[in-house]
């Protein structure tokens, strides 16, 4: 909730399903977004997502993004009124909400799927970087290269070395003994992507 308040949801930004979109966009409430993963965050001042369909330029050629677009199209089989998001043209943030319950805390992730954020726009690049910086400022670093040595008092076991910051509510739960893990059989696998 802190993150969504900072981003300006529901005024400045809105939440939507990802990676398949319909126009007009299907909006999600905070509660609906927390039940989904991943979620697209749209700042309407920066513009709407750009749809990609079979035959579009973003599907052609041998670039990593076009190959991923084709793989996702085949895997997701969009309906007639659906399209993929062109991650290299859309000023959107991909957010995978963490789920917090009494048994486990799963990590959340936030970032851009674009190969070059600056090529979308400088304002977009600043927005993404400001959002990630806010998490670093408001959160407490609990995981990274040092793994378990960083906070030996916490029960965290993650299979990646990315730096993880716990916002106050998550940190309180971790300090109360709730384990931090990065897998849960109940969560759906996100689409193939190249997140930053």
PDB file of C-alpha atoms in Angstrom:
ATOM      1  CA  UNK A   1       0.000   0.000   0.000  1.00  0.00           C
ATOM      2  CA  UNK A   2       2.900   2.357   0.744  1.00  0.00           C
ATOM      3  CA  UNK A   3       4.290   1.797  -2.753  1.00  0.00           C
ATOM      4  CA  UNK A   4       0.926   2.367  -4.413  1.00  0.00           C
ATOM      5  CA  UNK A   5       0.397   5.527  -2.359  1.00  0.00           C
ATOM      6  CA  UNK A   6       3.815   6.786  -3.468  1.00  0.00           C
ATOM      7  CA  UNK A   7       3.117   5.999  -7.127  1.00  0.00           C
ATOM      8  CA  UNK A   8      -0.156   7.928  -6.938  1.00  0.00           C
ATOM      9  CA  UNK A   9      -2.636   5.113  -7.444  1.00  0.00           C
ATOM     10  CA  UNK A  10      -5.514   5.539  -8.301  1.00  0.00           C
ATOM     11  CA  UNK A  11      -5.134   9.212  -9.301  1.00  0.00           C
ATOM     12  CA  UNK A  12      -1.918   9.577 -11.291  1.00  0.00           C
ATOM     13  CA  UNK A  13      -1.341   5.905 -12.024  1.00  0.00           C
ATOM     14  CA  UNK A  14      -3.626   2.963 -12.641  1.00  0.00           C
ATOM     15  CA  UNK A  15      -3.103  -0.804 -12.412  1.00  0.00           C
ATOM     16  CA  UNK A  16      -3.836  -3.254 -15.221  1.00  0.00           C
ATOM     17  CA  UNK A  17      -3.346  -6.914 -16.185  1.00  0.00           C
ATOM     18  CA  UNK A  18      -0.033  -7.794 -17.863  1.00  0.00           C
ATOM     19  CA  UNK A  19       1.162  -9.013 -20.409  1.00  0.00           C
ATOM     20  CA  UNK A  20      -2.144  -9.210 -22.321  1.00  0.00           C
ATOM     21  CA  UNK A  21      -4.087  -5.992 -22.726  1.00  0.00           C
ATOM     22  CA  UNK A  22      -7.413  -4.887 -24.148  1.00  0.00           C
ATOM     23  CA  UNK A  23      -8.294  -1.393 -25.291  1.00  0.00           C
ATOM     24  CA  UNK A  24      -9.723   0.399 -23.452  1.00  0.00           C
ATOM     25  CA  UNK A  25      -7.504  -0.869 -20.652  1.00  0.00           C
ATOM     26  CA  UNK A  26      -9.017  -3.096 -17.991  1.00  0.00           C
ATOM     27  CA  UNK A  27      -8.353  -1.374 -14.662  1.00  0.00           C
ATOM     28  CA  UNK A  28      -7.634  -3.311 -11.481  1.00  0.00           C
ATOM     29  CA  UNK A  29      -8.367  -2.192  -7.948  1.00  0.00           C
ATOM     30  CA  UNK A  30      -5.558  -2.472  -5.409  1.00  0.00           C
ATOM     31  CA  UNK A  31      -7.145  -5.607  -4.012  1.00  0.00           C
ATOM     32  CA  UNK A  32      -7.440  -7.194  -7.461  1.00  0.00           C
ATOM     33  CA  UNK A  33      -3.860  -6.237  -8.312  1.00  0.00           C
ATOM     34  CA  UNK A  34      -2.530  -7.845  -5.138  1.00  0.00           C
ATOM     35  CA  UNK A  35      -4.146 -11.108  -6.218  1.00  0.00           C
ATOM     36  CA  UNK A  36      -2.493 -10.992  -9.650  1.00  0.00           C
ATOM     37  CA  UNK A  37       1.069 -11.232 -10.742  1.00  0.00           C
ATOM     38  CA  UNK A  38       2.385  -9.514 -12.680  1.00  0.00           C
ATOM     39  CA  UNK A  39       0.632  -6.157 -12.917  1.00  0.00           C
ATOM     40  CA  UNK A  40       1.187  -3.242 -15.296  1.00  0.00           C
ATOM     41  CA  UNK A  41       1.459   0.228 -13.758  1.00  0.00           C
ATOM     42  CA  UNK A  42       0.506   3.073 -16.104  1.00  0.00           C
ATOM     43  CA  UNK A  43       1.250   6.746 -15.452  1.00  0.00           C
ATOM     44  CA  UNK A  44      -1.242   8.471 -17.730  1.00  0.00           C
ATOM     45  CA  UNK A  45       0.935  11.591 -17.962  1.00  0.00           C
ATOM     46  CA  UNK A  46       3.580   9.474 -19.739  1.00  0.00           C
ATOM     47  CA  UNK A  47       1.199   7.715 -22.123  1.00  0.00           C
ATOM     48  CA  UNK A  48      -0.620   4.445 -22.595  1.00  0.00           C
ATOM     49  CA  UNK A  49       0.924   1.059 -23.378  1.00  0.00           C
ATOM     50  CA  UNK A  50       1.545   0.216 -27.017  1.00  0.00           C
ATOM     51  CA  UNK A  51      -0.151  -3.032 -28.126  1.00  0.00           C
ATOM     52  CA  UNK A  52       1.653  -5.667 -30.216  1.00  0.00           C
ATOM     53  CA  UNK A  53      -0.124  -8.135 -32.479  1.00  0.00           C
ATOM     54  CA  UNK A  54       1.026 -10.701 -34.996  1.00  0.00           C
ATOM     55  CA  UNK A  55       2.504  -9.014 -38.032  1.00  0.00           C
ATOM     56  CA  UNK A  56       3.588  -5.862 -36.147  1.00  0.00           C
ATOM     57  CA  UNK A  57       7.212  -4.742 -36.449  1.00  0.00           C
ATOM     58  CA  UNK A  58       7.862  -5.611 -32.785  1.00  0.00           C
ATOM     59  CA  UNK A  59       7.172  -9.260 -33.685  1.00  0.00           C
ATOM     60  CA  UNK A  60       9.575  -9.353 -36.639  1.00  0.00           C
ATOM     61  CA  UNK A  61      13.284 -10.067 -36.818  1.00  0.00           C
ATOM     62  CA  UNK A  62      15.774 -11.771 -34.564  1.00  0.00           C
ATOM     63  CA  UNK A  63      16.120  -9.295 -31.680  1.00  0.00           C
ATOM     64  CA  UNK A  64      15.641 -10.664 -28.170  1.00  0.00           C
ATOM     65  CA  UNK A  65      12.482  -8.615 -27.674  1.00  0.00           C
ATOM     66  CA  UNK A  66      10.885  -9.772 -30.947  1.00  0.00           C
ATOM     67  CA  UNK A  67      11.709 -13.414 -30.155  1.00  0.00           C
ATOM     68  CA  UNK A  68      10.191 -12.991 -26.677  1.00  0.00           C
ATOM     69  CA  UNK A  69       7.116 -11.355 -28.208  1.00  0.00           C
ATOM     70  CA  UNK A  70       6.632 -14.328 -30.558  1.00  0.00           C
ATOM     71  CA  UNK A  71       7.190 -16.851 -27.739  1.00  0.00           C
ATOM     72  CA  UNK A  72       4.724 -15.046 -25.485  1.00  0.00           C
ATOM     73  CA  UNK A  73       2.175 -14.813 -28.319  1.00  0.00           C
ATOM     74  CA  UNK A  74       2.382 -18.568 -28.913  1.00  0.00           C
ATOM     75  CA  UNK A  75       2.297 -19.394 -25.209  1.00  0.00           C
ATOM     76  CA  UNK A  76      -0.510 -17.015 -24.232  1.00  0.00           C
ATOM     77  CA  UNK A  77      -2.643 -17.324 -27.401  1.00  0.00           C
ATOM     78  CA  UNK A  78      -4.344 -13.911 -27.123  1.00  0.00           C
ATOM     79  CA  UNK A  79      -8.028 -13.598 -27.949  1.00  0.00           C
ATOM     80  CA  UNK A  80      -9.195 -11.508 -30.900  1.00  0.00           C
ATOM     81  CA  UNK A  81      -9.558  -8.365 -28.750  1.00  0.00           C
ATOM     82  CA  UNK A  82      -6.256  -8.835 -26.875  1.00  0.00           C
ATOM     83  CA  UNK A  83      -2.666  -7.856 -27.612  1.00  0.00           C
ATOM     84  CA  UNK A  84       0.731  -8.086 -25.975  1.00  0.00           C
ATOM     85  CA  UNK A  85       2.450  -5.003 -24.570  1.00  0.00           C
ATOM     86  CA  UNK A  86       5.333  -3.632 -26.598  1.00  0.00           C
ATOM     87  CA  UNK A  87       7.794  -3.373 -23.710  1.00  0.00           C
ATOM     88  CA  UNK A  88      10.265  -1.379 -25.794  1.00  0.00           C
ATOM     89  CA  UNK A  89       7.713   1.316 -26.657  1.00  0.00           C
ATOM     90  CA  UNK A  90       5.375   1.383 -23.634  1.00  0.00           C
ATOM     91  CA  UNK A  91       6.037   3.756 -20.700  1.00  0.00           C
ATOM     92  CA  UNK A  92       4.863   1.216 -18.140  1.00  0.00           C
ATOM     93  CA  UNK A  93       6.252  -0.411 -15.021  1.00  0.00           C
ATOM     94  CA  UNK A  94       5.963  -4.128 -14.424  1.00  0.00           C
ATOM     95  CA  UNK A  95       5.089  -4.880 -10.806  1.00  0.00           C
ATOM     96  CA  UNK A  96       4.923  -8.359  -9.344  1.00  0.00           C
ATOM     97  CA  UNK A  97       3.212  -7.869  -5.975  1.00  0.00           C
ATOM     98  CA  UNK A  98       4.466  -9.820  -3.013  1.00  0.00           C
ATOM     99  CA  UNK A  99       1.998 -11.813  -0.992  1.00  0.00           C
ATOM    100  CA  UNK A 100       2.233 -11.620   2.751  1.00  0.00           C
ATOM    101  CA  UNK A 101       0.551 -14.148   4.981  1.00  0.00           C
ATOM    102  CA  UNK A 102       1.293 -15.803   8.286  1.00  0.00           C
ATOM    103  CA  UNK A 103       3.367 -18.545   6.651  1.00  0.00           C
ATOM    104  CA  UNK A 104       5.737 -16.866   4.182  1.00  0.00           C
ATOM    105  CA  UNK A 105       6.719 -13.580   2.563  1.00  0.00           C
ATOM    106  CA  UNK A 106       7.404 -13.700  -1.159  1.00  0.00           C
ATOM    107  CA  UNK A 107       9.491 -11.001  -2.819  1.00  0.00           C
ATOM    108  CA  UNK A 108       7.932  -8.320  -4.931  1.00  0.00           C
ATOM    109  CA  UNK A 109       9.628  -6.864  -7.978  1.00  0.00           C
ATOM    110  CA  UNK A 110       9.290  -3.554  -9.748  1.00  0.00           C
ATOM    111  CA  UNK A 111      10.948  -2.311 -12.908  1.00  0.00           C
ATOM    112  CA  UNK A 112      10.958  -1.808 -16.617  1.00  0.00           C
ATOM    113  CA  UNK A 113      10.879  -4.480 -19.293  1.00  0.00           C
ATOM    114  CA  UNK A 114      12.341  -2.105 -21.897  1.00  0.00           C
ATOM    115  CA  UNK A 115      15.738  -2.774 -23.441  1.00  0.00           C
ATOM    116  CA  UNK A 116      16.355   0.985 -23.163  1.00  0.00           C
ATOM    117  CA  UNK A 117      14.116   3.092 -20.949  1.00  0.00           C
ATOM    118  CA  UNK A 118      15.623   6.305 -22.361  1.00  0.00           C
ATOM    119  CA  UNK A 119      14.532   5.325 -25.881  1.00  0.00           C
ATOM    120  CA  UNK A 120      10.929   5.363 -24.697  1.00  0.00           C
ATOM    121  CA  UNK A 121      11.440   8.777 -23.071  1.00  0.00           C
ATOM    122  CA  UNK A 122      13.662  10.521 -20.546  1.00  0.00           C
ATOM    123  CA  UNK A 123      10.609  11.223 -18.378  1.00  0.00           C
ATOM    124  CA  UNK A 124       9.782   7.529 -18.352  1.00  0.00           C
ATOM    125  CA  UNK A 125      13.351   6.603 -17.389  1.00  0.00           C
ATOM    126  CA  UNK A 126      13.266   9.148 -14.544  1.00  0.00           C
ATOM    127  CA  UNK A 127       9.913   7.781 -13.300  1.00  0.00           C
ATOM    128  CA  UNK A 128      11.178   4.194 -13.157  1.00  0.00           C
ATOM    129  CA  UNK A 129      14.436   5.212 -11.478  1.00  0.00           C
ATOM    130  CA  UNK A 130      12.618   7.446  -8.952  1.00  0.00           C
ATOM    131  CA  UNK A 131      10.245   4.599  -8.098  1.00  0.00           C
ATOM    132  CA  UNK A 132      13.062   2.135  -7.482  1.00  0.00           C
ATOM    133  CA  UNK A 133      15.025   4.758  -5.516  1.00  0.00           C
ATOM    134  CA  UNK A 134      11.994   5.343  -3.297  1.00  0.00           C
ATOM    135  CA  UNK A 135      11.970   1.644  -2.402  1.00  0.00           C
ATOM    136  CA  UNK A 136      15.669   1.787  -1.516  1.00  0.00           C
ATOM    137  CA  UNK A 137      15.112   4.890   0.645  1.00  0.00           C
ATOM    138  CA  UNK A 138      12.019   3.608   2.466  1.00  0.00           C
ATOM    139  CA  UNK A 139      13.098  -0.017   2.738  1.00  0.00           C
ATOM    140  CA  UNK A 140      15.762  -1.892   4.656  1.00  0.00           C
ATOM    141  CA  UNK A 141      18.258  -3.996   2.736  1.00  0.00           C
ATOM    142  CA  UNK A 142      17.765  -7.611   3.827  1.00  0.00           C
ATOM    143  CA  UNK A 143      19.268  -9.712   1.022  1.00  0.00           C
ATOM    144  CA  UNK A 144      21.911  -9.475  -1.677  1.00  0.00           C
ATOM    145  CA  UNK A 145      25.321 -10.896  -2.531  1.00  0.00           C
ATOM    146  CA  UNK A 146      25.939 -11.618   1.139  1.00  0.00           C
ATOM    147  CA  UNK A 147      22.799 -13.750   1.351  1.00  0.00           C
ATOM    148  CA  UNK A 148      22.172 -15.095   4.843  1.00  0.00           C
ATOM    149  CA  UNK A 149      25.171 -13.222   6.244  1.00  0.00           C
ATOM    150  CA  UNK A 150      23.490  -9.862   5.655  1.00  0.00           C
ATOM    151  CA  UNK A 151      20.764 -10.342   8.257  1.00  0.00           C
ATOM    152  CA  UNK A 152      21.461 -13.641  10.067  1.00  0.00           C
ATOM    153  CA  UNK A 153      18.591 -12.832  12.457  1.00  0.00           C
ATOM    154  CA  UNK A 154      16.081 -13.190   9.610  1.00  0.00           C
ATOM    155  CA  UNK A 155      14.790 -16.449   8.118  1.00  0.00           C
ATOM    156  CA  UNK A 156      15.344 -15.589   4.448  1.00  0.00           C
ATOM    157  CA  UNK A 157      16.252 -18.149   1.799  1.00  0.00           C
ATOM    158  CA  UNK A 158      16.171 -16.854  -1.773  1.00  0.00           C
ATOM    159  CA  UNK A 159      17.614 -18.483  -4.878  1.00  0.00           C
ATOM    160  CA  UNK A 160      18.810 -15.224  -6.433  1.00  0.00           C
ATOM    161  CA  UNK A 161      21.449 -12.655  -5.496  1.00  0.00           C
ATOM    162  CA  UNK A 162      19.544  -9.486  -6.415  1.00  0.00           C
ATOM    163  CA  UNK A 163      19.385  -6.927  -3.647  1.00  0.00           C
ATOM    164  CA  UNK A 164      16.108  -7.109  -1.722  1.00  0.00           C
ATOM    165  CA  UNK A 165      14.704  -4.235   0.333  1.00  0.00           C
ATOM    166  CA  UNK A 166      11.934  -4.868   2.847  1.00  0.00           C
ATOM    167  CA  UNK A 167       9.438  -2.069   3.308  1.00  0.00           C
ATOM    168  CA  UNK A 168       8.393  -1.475   6.947  1.00  0.00           C
ATOM    169  CA  UNK A 169       5.459  -3.933   7.079  1.00  0.00           C
ATOM    170  CA  UNK A 170       7.457  -6.738   5.466  1.00  0.00           C
ATOM    171  CA  UNK A 171      10.465  -6.024   7.684  1.00  0.00           C
ATOM    172  CA  UNK A 172       8.290  -6.210  10.788  1.00  0.00           C
ATOM    173  CA  UNK A 173       6.934  -9.592   9.687  1.00  0.00           C
ATOM    174  CA  UNK A 174      10.441 -10.886   8.899  1.00  0.00           C
ATOM    175  CA  UNK A 175      11.688  -9.717  12.286  1.00  0.00           C
ATOM    176  CA  UNK A 176       8.723 -11.509  13.899  1.00  0.00           C
ATOM    177  CA  UNK A 177       9.892 -14.794  12.364  1.00  0.00           C
ATOM    178  CA  UNK A 178       7.936 -15.065   9.115  1.00  0.00           C
ATOM    179  CA  UNK A 179      10.272 -16.699   6.558  1.00  0.00           C
ATOM    180  CA  UNK A 180      11.140 -14.979   3.302  1.00  0.00           C
ATOM    181  CA  UNK A 181      11.097 -17.287   0.266  1.00  0.00           C
ATOM    182  CA  UNK A 182      10.926 -16.890  -3.493  1.00  0.00           C
ATOM    183  CA  UNK A 183       8.698 -19.779  -4.493  1.00  0.00           C
ATOM    184  CA  UNK A 184       5.099 -20.662  -3.947  1.00  0.00           C
ATOM    185  CA  UNK A 185       3.284 -23.351  -5.903  1.00  0.00           C
ATOM    186  CA  UNK A 186       0.038 -21.350  -5.802  1.00  0.00           C
ATOM    187  CA  UNK A 187       1.397 -18.408  -7.790  1.00  0.00           C
ATOM    188  CA  UNK A 188       1.244 -18.335 -11.577  1.00  0.00           C
ATOM    189  CA  UNK A 189       4.457 -18.133 -13.562  1.00  0.00           C
ATOM    190  CA  UNK A 190       4.958 -14.749 -15.217  1.00  0.00           C
ATOM    191  CA  UNK A 191       5.422 -14.466 -18.940  1.00  0.00           C
ATOM    192  CA  UNK A 192       8.902 -14.662 -20.372  1.00  0.00           C
ATOM    193  CA  UNK A 193      10.620 -11.292 -20.106  1.00  0.00           C
ATOM    194  CA  UNK A 194      13.858  -9.440 -19.701  1.00  0.00           C
ATOM    195  CA  UNK A 195      13.130  -7.333 -16.613  1.00  0.00           C
ATOM    196  CA  UNK A 196      15.554  -4.808 -15.209  1.00  0.00           C
TER     197      UNK A 196
END
